[in-house]
XYZ file of C-alpha atoms in Angstrom:
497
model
C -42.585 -92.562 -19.543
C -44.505 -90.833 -16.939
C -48.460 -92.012 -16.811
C -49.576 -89.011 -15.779
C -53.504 -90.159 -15.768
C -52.238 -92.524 -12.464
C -53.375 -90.954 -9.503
C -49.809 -91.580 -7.210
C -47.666 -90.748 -10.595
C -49.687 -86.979 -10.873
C -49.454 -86.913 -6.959
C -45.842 -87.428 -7.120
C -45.296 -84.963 -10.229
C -47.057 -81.918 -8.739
C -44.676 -82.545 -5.672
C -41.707 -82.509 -7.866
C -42.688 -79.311 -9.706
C -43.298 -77.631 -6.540
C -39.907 -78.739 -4.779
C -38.047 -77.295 -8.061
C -40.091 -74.059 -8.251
C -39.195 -73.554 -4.516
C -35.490 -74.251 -5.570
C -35.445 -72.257 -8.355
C -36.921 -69.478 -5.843
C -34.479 -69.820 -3.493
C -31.678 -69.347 -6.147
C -32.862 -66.991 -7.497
C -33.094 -65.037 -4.310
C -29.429 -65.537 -3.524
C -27.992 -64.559 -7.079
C -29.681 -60.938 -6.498
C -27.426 -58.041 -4.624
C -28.418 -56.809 -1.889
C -29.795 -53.555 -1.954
C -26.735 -50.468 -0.932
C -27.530 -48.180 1.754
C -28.274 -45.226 1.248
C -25.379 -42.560 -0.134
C -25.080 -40.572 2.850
C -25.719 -36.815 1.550
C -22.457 -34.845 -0.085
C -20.397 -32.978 3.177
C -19.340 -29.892 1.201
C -17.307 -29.036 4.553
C -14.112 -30.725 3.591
C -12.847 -31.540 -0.223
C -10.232 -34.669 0.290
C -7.739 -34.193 -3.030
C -6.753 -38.421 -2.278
C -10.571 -38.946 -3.055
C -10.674 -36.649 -6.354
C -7.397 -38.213 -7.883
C -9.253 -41.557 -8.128
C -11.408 -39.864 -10.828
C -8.550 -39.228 -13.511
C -9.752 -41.830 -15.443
C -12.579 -39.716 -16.452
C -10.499 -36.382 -16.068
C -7.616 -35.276 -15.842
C -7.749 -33.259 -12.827
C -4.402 -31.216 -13.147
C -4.892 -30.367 -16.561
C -8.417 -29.288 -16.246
C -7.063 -26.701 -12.899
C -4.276 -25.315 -15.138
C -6.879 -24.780 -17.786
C -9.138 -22.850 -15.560
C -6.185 -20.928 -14.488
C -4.637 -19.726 -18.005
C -8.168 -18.627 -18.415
C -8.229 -16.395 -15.461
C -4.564 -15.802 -15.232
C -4.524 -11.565 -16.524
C -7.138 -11.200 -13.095
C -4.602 -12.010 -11.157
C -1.798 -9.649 -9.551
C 0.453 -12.135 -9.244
C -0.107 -15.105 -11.750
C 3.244 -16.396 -11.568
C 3.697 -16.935 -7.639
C -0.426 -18.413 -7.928
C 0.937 -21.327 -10.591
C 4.017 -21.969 -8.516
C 2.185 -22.688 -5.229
C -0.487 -24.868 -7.146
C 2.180 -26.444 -9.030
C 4.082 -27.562 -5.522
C 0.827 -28.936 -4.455
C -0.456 -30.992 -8.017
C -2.942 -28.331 -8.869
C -5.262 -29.401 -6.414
C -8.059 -26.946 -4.381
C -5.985 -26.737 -1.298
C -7.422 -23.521 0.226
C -10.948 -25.051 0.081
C -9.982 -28.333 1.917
C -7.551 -26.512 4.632
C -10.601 -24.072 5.399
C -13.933 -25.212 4.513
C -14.534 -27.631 7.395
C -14.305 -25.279 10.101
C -16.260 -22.423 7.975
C -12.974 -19.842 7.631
C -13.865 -18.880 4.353
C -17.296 -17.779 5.193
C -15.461 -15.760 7.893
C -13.060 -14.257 5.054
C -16.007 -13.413 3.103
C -17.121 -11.317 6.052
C -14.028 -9.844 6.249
C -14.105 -8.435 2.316
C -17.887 -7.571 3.121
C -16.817 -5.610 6.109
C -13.772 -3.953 4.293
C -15.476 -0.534 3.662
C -14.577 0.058 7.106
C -11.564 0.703 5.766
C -12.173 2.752 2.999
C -12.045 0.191 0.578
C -14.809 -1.012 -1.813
C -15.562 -4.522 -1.199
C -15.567 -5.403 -5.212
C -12.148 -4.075 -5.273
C -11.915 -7.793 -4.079
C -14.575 -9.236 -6.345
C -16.566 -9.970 -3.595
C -20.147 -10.240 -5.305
C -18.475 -13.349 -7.472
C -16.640 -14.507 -4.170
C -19.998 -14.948 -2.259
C -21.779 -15.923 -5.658
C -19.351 -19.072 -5.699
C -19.121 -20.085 -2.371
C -22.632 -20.340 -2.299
C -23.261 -22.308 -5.228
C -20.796 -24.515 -3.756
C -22.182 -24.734 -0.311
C -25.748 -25.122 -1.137
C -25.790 -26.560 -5.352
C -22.575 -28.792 -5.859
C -24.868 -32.298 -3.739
C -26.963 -31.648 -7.273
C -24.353 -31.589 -9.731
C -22.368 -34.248 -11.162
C -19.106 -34.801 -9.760
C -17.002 -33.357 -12.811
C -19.221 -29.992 -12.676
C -18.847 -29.756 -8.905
C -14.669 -30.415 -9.268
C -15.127 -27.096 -11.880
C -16.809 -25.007 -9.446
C -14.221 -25.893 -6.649
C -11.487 -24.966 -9.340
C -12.417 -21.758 -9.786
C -14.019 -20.848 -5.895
C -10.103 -21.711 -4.667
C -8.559 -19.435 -7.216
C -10.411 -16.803 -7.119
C -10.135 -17.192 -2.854
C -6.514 -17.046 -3.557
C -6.208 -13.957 -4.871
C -8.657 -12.327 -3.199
C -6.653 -13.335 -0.026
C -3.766 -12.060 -1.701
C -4.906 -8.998 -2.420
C -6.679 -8.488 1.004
C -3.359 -9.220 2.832
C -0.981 -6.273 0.469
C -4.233 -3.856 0.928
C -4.047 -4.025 4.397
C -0.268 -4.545 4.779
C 1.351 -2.441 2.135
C -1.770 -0.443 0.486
C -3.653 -1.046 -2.636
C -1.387 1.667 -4.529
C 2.207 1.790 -5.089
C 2.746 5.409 -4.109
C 5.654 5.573 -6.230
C 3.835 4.730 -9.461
C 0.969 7.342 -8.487
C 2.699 10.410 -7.438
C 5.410 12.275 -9.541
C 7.178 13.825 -6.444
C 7.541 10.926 -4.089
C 11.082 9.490 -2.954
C 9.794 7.972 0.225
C 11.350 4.268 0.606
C 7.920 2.440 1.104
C 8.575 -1.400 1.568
C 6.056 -3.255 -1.002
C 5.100 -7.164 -1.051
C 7.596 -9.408 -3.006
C 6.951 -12.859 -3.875
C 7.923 -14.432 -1.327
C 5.614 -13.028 1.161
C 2.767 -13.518 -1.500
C 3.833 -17.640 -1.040
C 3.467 -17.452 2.362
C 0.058 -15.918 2.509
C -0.942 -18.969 0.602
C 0.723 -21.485 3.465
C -0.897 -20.017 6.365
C -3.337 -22.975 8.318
C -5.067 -20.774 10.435
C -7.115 -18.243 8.112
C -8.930 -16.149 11.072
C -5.795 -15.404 12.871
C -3.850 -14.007 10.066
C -6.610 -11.730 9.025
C -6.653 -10.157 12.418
C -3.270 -10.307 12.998
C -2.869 -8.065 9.464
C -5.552 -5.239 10.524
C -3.603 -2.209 10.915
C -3.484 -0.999 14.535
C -1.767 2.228 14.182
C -3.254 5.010 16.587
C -3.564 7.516 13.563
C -5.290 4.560 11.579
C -7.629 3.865 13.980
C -8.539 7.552 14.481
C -9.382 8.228 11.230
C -11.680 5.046 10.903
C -13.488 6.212 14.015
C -13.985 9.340 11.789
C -14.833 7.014 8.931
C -17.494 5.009 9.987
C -18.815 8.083 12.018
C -19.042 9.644 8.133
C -20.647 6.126 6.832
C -23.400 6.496 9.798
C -24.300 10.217 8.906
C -24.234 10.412 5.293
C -23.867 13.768 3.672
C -24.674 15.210 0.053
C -21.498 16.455 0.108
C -19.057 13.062 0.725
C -15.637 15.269 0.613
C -14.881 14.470 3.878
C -15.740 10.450 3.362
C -13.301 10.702 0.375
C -10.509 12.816 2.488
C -10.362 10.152 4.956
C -10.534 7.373 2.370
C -7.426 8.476 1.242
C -5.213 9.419 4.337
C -6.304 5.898 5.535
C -4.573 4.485 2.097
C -1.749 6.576 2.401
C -1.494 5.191 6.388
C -1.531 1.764 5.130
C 1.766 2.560 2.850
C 5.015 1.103 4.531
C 6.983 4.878 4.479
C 6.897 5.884 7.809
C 10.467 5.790 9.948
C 11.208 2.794 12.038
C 13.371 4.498 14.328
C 12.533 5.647 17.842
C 13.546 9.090 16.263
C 12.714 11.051 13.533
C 11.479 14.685 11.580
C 8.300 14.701 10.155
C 7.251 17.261 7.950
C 3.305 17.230 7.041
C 3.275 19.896 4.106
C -0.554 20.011 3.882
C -0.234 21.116 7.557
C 2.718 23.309 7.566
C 3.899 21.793 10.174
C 7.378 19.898 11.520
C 7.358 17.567 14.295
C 10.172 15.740 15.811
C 9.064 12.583 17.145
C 11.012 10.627 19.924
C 10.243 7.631 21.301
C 6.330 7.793 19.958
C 5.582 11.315 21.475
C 6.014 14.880 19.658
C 8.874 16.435 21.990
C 9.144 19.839 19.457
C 6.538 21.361 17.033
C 7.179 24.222 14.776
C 5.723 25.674 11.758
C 7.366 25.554 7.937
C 6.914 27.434 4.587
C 6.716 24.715 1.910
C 7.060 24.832 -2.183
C 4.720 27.043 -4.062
C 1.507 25.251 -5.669
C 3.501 24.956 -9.007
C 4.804 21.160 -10.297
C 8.299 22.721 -10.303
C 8.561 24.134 -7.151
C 6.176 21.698 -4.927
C 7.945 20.408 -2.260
C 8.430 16.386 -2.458
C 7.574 13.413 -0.934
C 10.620 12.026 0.658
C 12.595 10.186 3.518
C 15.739 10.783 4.165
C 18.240 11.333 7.102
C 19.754 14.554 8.233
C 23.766 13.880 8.559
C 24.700 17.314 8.950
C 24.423 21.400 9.402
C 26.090 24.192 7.535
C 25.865 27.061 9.816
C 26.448 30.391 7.782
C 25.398 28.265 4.780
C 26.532 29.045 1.078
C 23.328 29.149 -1.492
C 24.227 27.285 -4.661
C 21.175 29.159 -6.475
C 19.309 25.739 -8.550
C 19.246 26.489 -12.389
C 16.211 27.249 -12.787
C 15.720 29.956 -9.743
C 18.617 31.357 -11.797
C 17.246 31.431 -15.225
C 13.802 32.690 -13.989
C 14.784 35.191 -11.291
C 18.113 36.105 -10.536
C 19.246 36.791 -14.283
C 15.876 39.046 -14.477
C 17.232 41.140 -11.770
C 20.812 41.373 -13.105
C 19.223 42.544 -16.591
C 17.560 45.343 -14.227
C 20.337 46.572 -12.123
C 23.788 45.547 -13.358
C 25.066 45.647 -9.735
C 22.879 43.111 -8.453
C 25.084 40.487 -7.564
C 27.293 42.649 -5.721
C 24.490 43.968 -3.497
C 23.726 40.460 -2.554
C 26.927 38.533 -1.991
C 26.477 36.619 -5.123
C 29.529 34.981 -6.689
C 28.847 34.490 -10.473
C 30.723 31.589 -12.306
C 31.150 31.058 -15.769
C 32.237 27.113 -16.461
C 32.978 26.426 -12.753
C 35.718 29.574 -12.713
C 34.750 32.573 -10.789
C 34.069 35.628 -12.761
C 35.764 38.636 -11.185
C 33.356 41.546 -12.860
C 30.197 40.098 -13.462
C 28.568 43.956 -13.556
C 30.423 44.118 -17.078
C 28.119 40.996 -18.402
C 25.689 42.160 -20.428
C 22.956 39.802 -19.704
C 20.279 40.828 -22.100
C 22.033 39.334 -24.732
C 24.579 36.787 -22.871
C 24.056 32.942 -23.637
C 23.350 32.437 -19.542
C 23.692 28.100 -19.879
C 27.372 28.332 -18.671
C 26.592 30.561 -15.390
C 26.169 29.161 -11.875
C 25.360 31.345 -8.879
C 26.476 31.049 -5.366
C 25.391 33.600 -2.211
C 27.815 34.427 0.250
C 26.634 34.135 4.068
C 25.012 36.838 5.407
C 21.865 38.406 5.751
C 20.996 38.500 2.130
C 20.819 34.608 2.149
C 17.790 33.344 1.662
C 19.148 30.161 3.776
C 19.533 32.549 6.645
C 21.765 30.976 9.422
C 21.690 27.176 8.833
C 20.594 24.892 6.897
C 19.645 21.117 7.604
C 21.462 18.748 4.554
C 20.315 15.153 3.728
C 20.555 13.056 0.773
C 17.574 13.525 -1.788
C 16.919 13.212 -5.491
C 15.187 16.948 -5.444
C 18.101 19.028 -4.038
C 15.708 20.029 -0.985
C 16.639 20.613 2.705
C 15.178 22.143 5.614
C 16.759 25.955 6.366
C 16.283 28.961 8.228
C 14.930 32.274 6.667
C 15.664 36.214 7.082
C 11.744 36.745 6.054
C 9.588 35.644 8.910
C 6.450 37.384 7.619
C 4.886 34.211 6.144
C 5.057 32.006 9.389
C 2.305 34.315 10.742
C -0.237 33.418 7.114
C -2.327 30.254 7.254
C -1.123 29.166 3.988
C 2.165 29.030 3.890
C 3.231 27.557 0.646
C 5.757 29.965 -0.352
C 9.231 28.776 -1.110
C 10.569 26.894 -3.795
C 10.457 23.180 -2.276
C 12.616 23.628 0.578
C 11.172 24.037 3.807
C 11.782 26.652 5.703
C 11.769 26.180 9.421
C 10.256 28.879 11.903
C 12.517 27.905 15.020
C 15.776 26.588 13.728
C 18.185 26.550 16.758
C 15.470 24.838 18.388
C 15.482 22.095 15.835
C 19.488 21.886 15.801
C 19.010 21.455 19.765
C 16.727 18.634 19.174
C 18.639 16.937 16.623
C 22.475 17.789 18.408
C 20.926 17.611 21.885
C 23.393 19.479 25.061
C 26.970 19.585 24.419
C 29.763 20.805 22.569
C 28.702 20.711 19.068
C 25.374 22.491 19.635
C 27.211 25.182 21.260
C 29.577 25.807 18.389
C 26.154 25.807 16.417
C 24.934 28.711 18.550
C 28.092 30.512 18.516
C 28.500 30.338 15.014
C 24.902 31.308 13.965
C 24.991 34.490 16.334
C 28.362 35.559 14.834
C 28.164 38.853 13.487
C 30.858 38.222 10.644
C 29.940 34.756 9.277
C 31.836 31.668 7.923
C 30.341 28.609 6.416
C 30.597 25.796 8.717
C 29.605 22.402 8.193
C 28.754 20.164 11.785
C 27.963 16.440 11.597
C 25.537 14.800 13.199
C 26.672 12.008 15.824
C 23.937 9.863 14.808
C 22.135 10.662 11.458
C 18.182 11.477 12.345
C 15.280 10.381 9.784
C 13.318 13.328 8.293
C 10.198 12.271 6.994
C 8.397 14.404 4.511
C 4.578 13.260 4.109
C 1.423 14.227 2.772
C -1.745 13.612 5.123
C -4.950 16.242 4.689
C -6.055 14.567 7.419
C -3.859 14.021 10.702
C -5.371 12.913 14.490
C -4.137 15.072 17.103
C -2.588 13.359 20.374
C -6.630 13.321 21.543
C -7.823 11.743 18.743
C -9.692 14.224 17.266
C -9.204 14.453 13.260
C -8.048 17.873 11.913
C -8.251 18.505 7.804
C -6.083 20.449 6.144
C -6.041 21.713 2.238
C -5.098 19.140 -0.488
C -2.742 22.204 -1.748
C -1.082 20.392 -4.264
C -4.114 17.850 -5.725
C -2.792 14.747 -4.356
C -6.083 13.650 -2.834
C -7.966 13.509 -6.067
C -4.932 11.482 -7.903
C -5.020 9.310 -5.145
C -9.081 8.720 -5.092
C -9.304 8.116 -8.675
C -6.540 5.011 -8.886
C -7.950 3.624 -5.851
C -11.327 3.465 -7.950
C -9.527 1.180 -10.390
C -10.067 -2.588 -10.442
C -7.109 -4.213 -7.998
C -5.330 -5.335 -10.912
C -4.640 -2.198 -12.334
C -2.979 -1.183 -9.666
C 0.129 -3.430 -8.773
């Protein structure tokens, strides 16, 4: 045992206890960790989904996207083409990380800001909740723990991909489907199918695309120089604003002909045009249907295939039920005075002024006019393929071509300078000729003449139309199609498809 009352054995204790107390220091010291650097700050630029996976362990990442999406899925125009994309790529954010880091969506959020410009509300895109969530993710996520900030990124992408849906059909096909909106409308107007809603989804270089969608029309642009003219001058009365909202909508619809030549009939106007090779080469004015829903003149594309010169009336149904049996009931040789041929089950009846039509069941009777100056067709008529058994035709009564309003007829269109449209249509040769010949003949025979090449005709709706200057003319919504039109393009996007 230690004597610790020895003066060398205390000496040579306190030494001891020192040497182990600088020992136990020193091990001490190298059993503690280091301390880590500093986390460098959150970049909210980029989102790597290699990085996120690693966190399954505390969630399960593709289950909690598909959650978020069944949740939102009745916002969405197309749900089913959104889960297939996210599906190819394991329900991961892939918008956010292919255009964060170079700030493209802020760009796209200027875009759906700026889309008024266009005639569109912005929140027809949900743009307030856009901008909401991509700044909470910008400026709050570094705050938030990592399971709330993988939420937010969740629902930011979706809702970017549908808005970027949406914003490439608007300014592509329309917001509308003109079909669904408008009783009288036969137009083929090309509409987005799933496949090009996929491919919106794959493009890499966000900026591009949206420029390379903005319509660049000459008529477009015209009217949203008259637009944001309107915007900058407010008035009490916004008529106009809505006028052009609507003509810029209905210029956005995929209707117009894609050949070099075509007929276009703007009934608002009155007016025919035949286009060739992007300039008007003849202009004439029309009669169109009356403002009644069973006698307005339709919506339509077609293409003219032929002529009948000296043309044979088959008299619609309900002309005869309104009209012509009315006059018969009044003068018992009416159908004699006008060349009409009355048939009674498809066999002509040889002496219709011994019908007495007051009290004849009239269902079984079909009319047909003779050529001849009675016709109502005059000396040709113009035939292509339609649902609403309309063509363009001459007329014996040129009286209305000199009123302003000219919606007169029954939903044909009557044309003010007929040989001069055949001429367009036929051009120089043999078959115009025979056209002319036939149309001056003082003793006339139906004659049908085929076109060479079948022409589009083109029968729109604009109340507002640029002339070749530029300058905007407006023209009476005579049928109401401007205020249909307004009121479903005030409906959520969703309602719409």
């Amino acid at each position: 045992m230690f004597d610790t009352n020895h003066p060398l054995k205390l000496l040579f204790l306190k030494e001891n206890v020192i040497f182990i107390m600088i020992c136990v220091l020193f091990c001490a010291s190298c059993s503690v960790k280091r301390p880590l650097a500093p986390t460098p700050a959150i970049q909210l630029t980029k989102i790597e989904p290699p990085v996120l996976k690693k966190h399954t362990e505390k969630m399960n990442v593709a289950a909690e996207f598909k959650r978020i999406f069944e949740a939102s899925r009745l916002t969405f125009i197309y749900p089913d083409q959104i889960d297939s994309f996210y599906k190819n790529n394991e329900y991961q954010p892939v918008l956010i990380s292919r255009f964060m880091a170079d700030d493209q969506l802020q760009t796209f959020e200027g875009y759906l800001m700026n889309v008024d410009a266009h005639g569109i509300d912005p929140q027809v895109f949900t743009v307030n909740r856009i901008k909401k969530l991509l700044d909470n993710y910008i400026h709050e996520n570094a705050r938030k723990k990592e399971r709330e900030s993988y939420r937010d990124a969740m629902e930011l992408e979706l809702v970017i991909a549908d808005a970027i849906i949406k914003y490439s059909n608007a300014m592509q096909f329309g917001i509308v489907d003109p079909a669904r909106v408008y009783i009288n409308y036969s137009t083929p107007t090309l509409r987005p199918d799933s496949m090009t809603v996929i491919q919106v989804l794959k493009v890499k270089n966000l900026k591009a695309y949206l420029d390379s969608i903005q319509p660049k029309d000459k008529q477009y642009v015209a009217l949203q120089k008259a637009l944001k003219a309107e915007q900058e001058n407010p008035q009490e009365n916004d008529s106009t604003y809505r006028i052009l909202k609507v003509n810029l909508e209905r210029l956005r619809w995929k209707n117009k002909p894609l050949t070099d030549k075509y007929v276009q009939v703007n009934i608002p106007e009155f007016m025919l045009s035949v286009i060739d090779s992007g300039k008007v080469s003849l202009r004439m004015k029309v009669c169109v249907g009356e403002q009644a829903l069973d006698k307005e003149t339709p919506q339509l594309g077609s293409k003219i295939y032929s002529v009948q010169v000296n043309p044979v009336w088959n008299i619609p149904q309900s002309i005869a039920g309104n009209e012509i049996i009315a006059y018969a009931k009044k003068n018992r040789y009416y159908f004699a005075n006008n060349d009409i041929n009355v048939y009674r089950n498809g066999k002509l009846v040889g002496d219709p002024e011994s019908i007495d039509w007051k009290s004849e069941e009239t269902g079984a009777y079909s009319f047909k006019q003779q050529p001849g100056e009675q016709n109502p067709l005059g000396r040709i008529k113009f035939l292509f393929n339609n649902e609403s058994s309309v063509y363009l035709h001459d007329t014996p009564v040129q009286a209305p071509f000199k009123q302003k309003g000219r919606a007169v007829s029954h939903g044909c269109v009557r044309v003010e300078q007929p040989l001069n449209l055949a001429y367009a249509l036929f051009g120089k040769g043999e078959k115009f000729d025979q056209i002319k010949k036939a149309m001056a003949n003082g003793y006339p025979r139906a004659k049908y003449i085929g076109l060479p090449l079948q022409v589009p005709v083109w029968i729109s709706y604009y109340t507002a139309w640029a002339d070749k200057k530029g300058a905007v003319h407006f023209y009476k919504d005579i049928y109401g199609l401007d205020d249909v039109l307004y009121k479903q393009l005030s409906f959520p996007f969703s309602q719409l498809y």
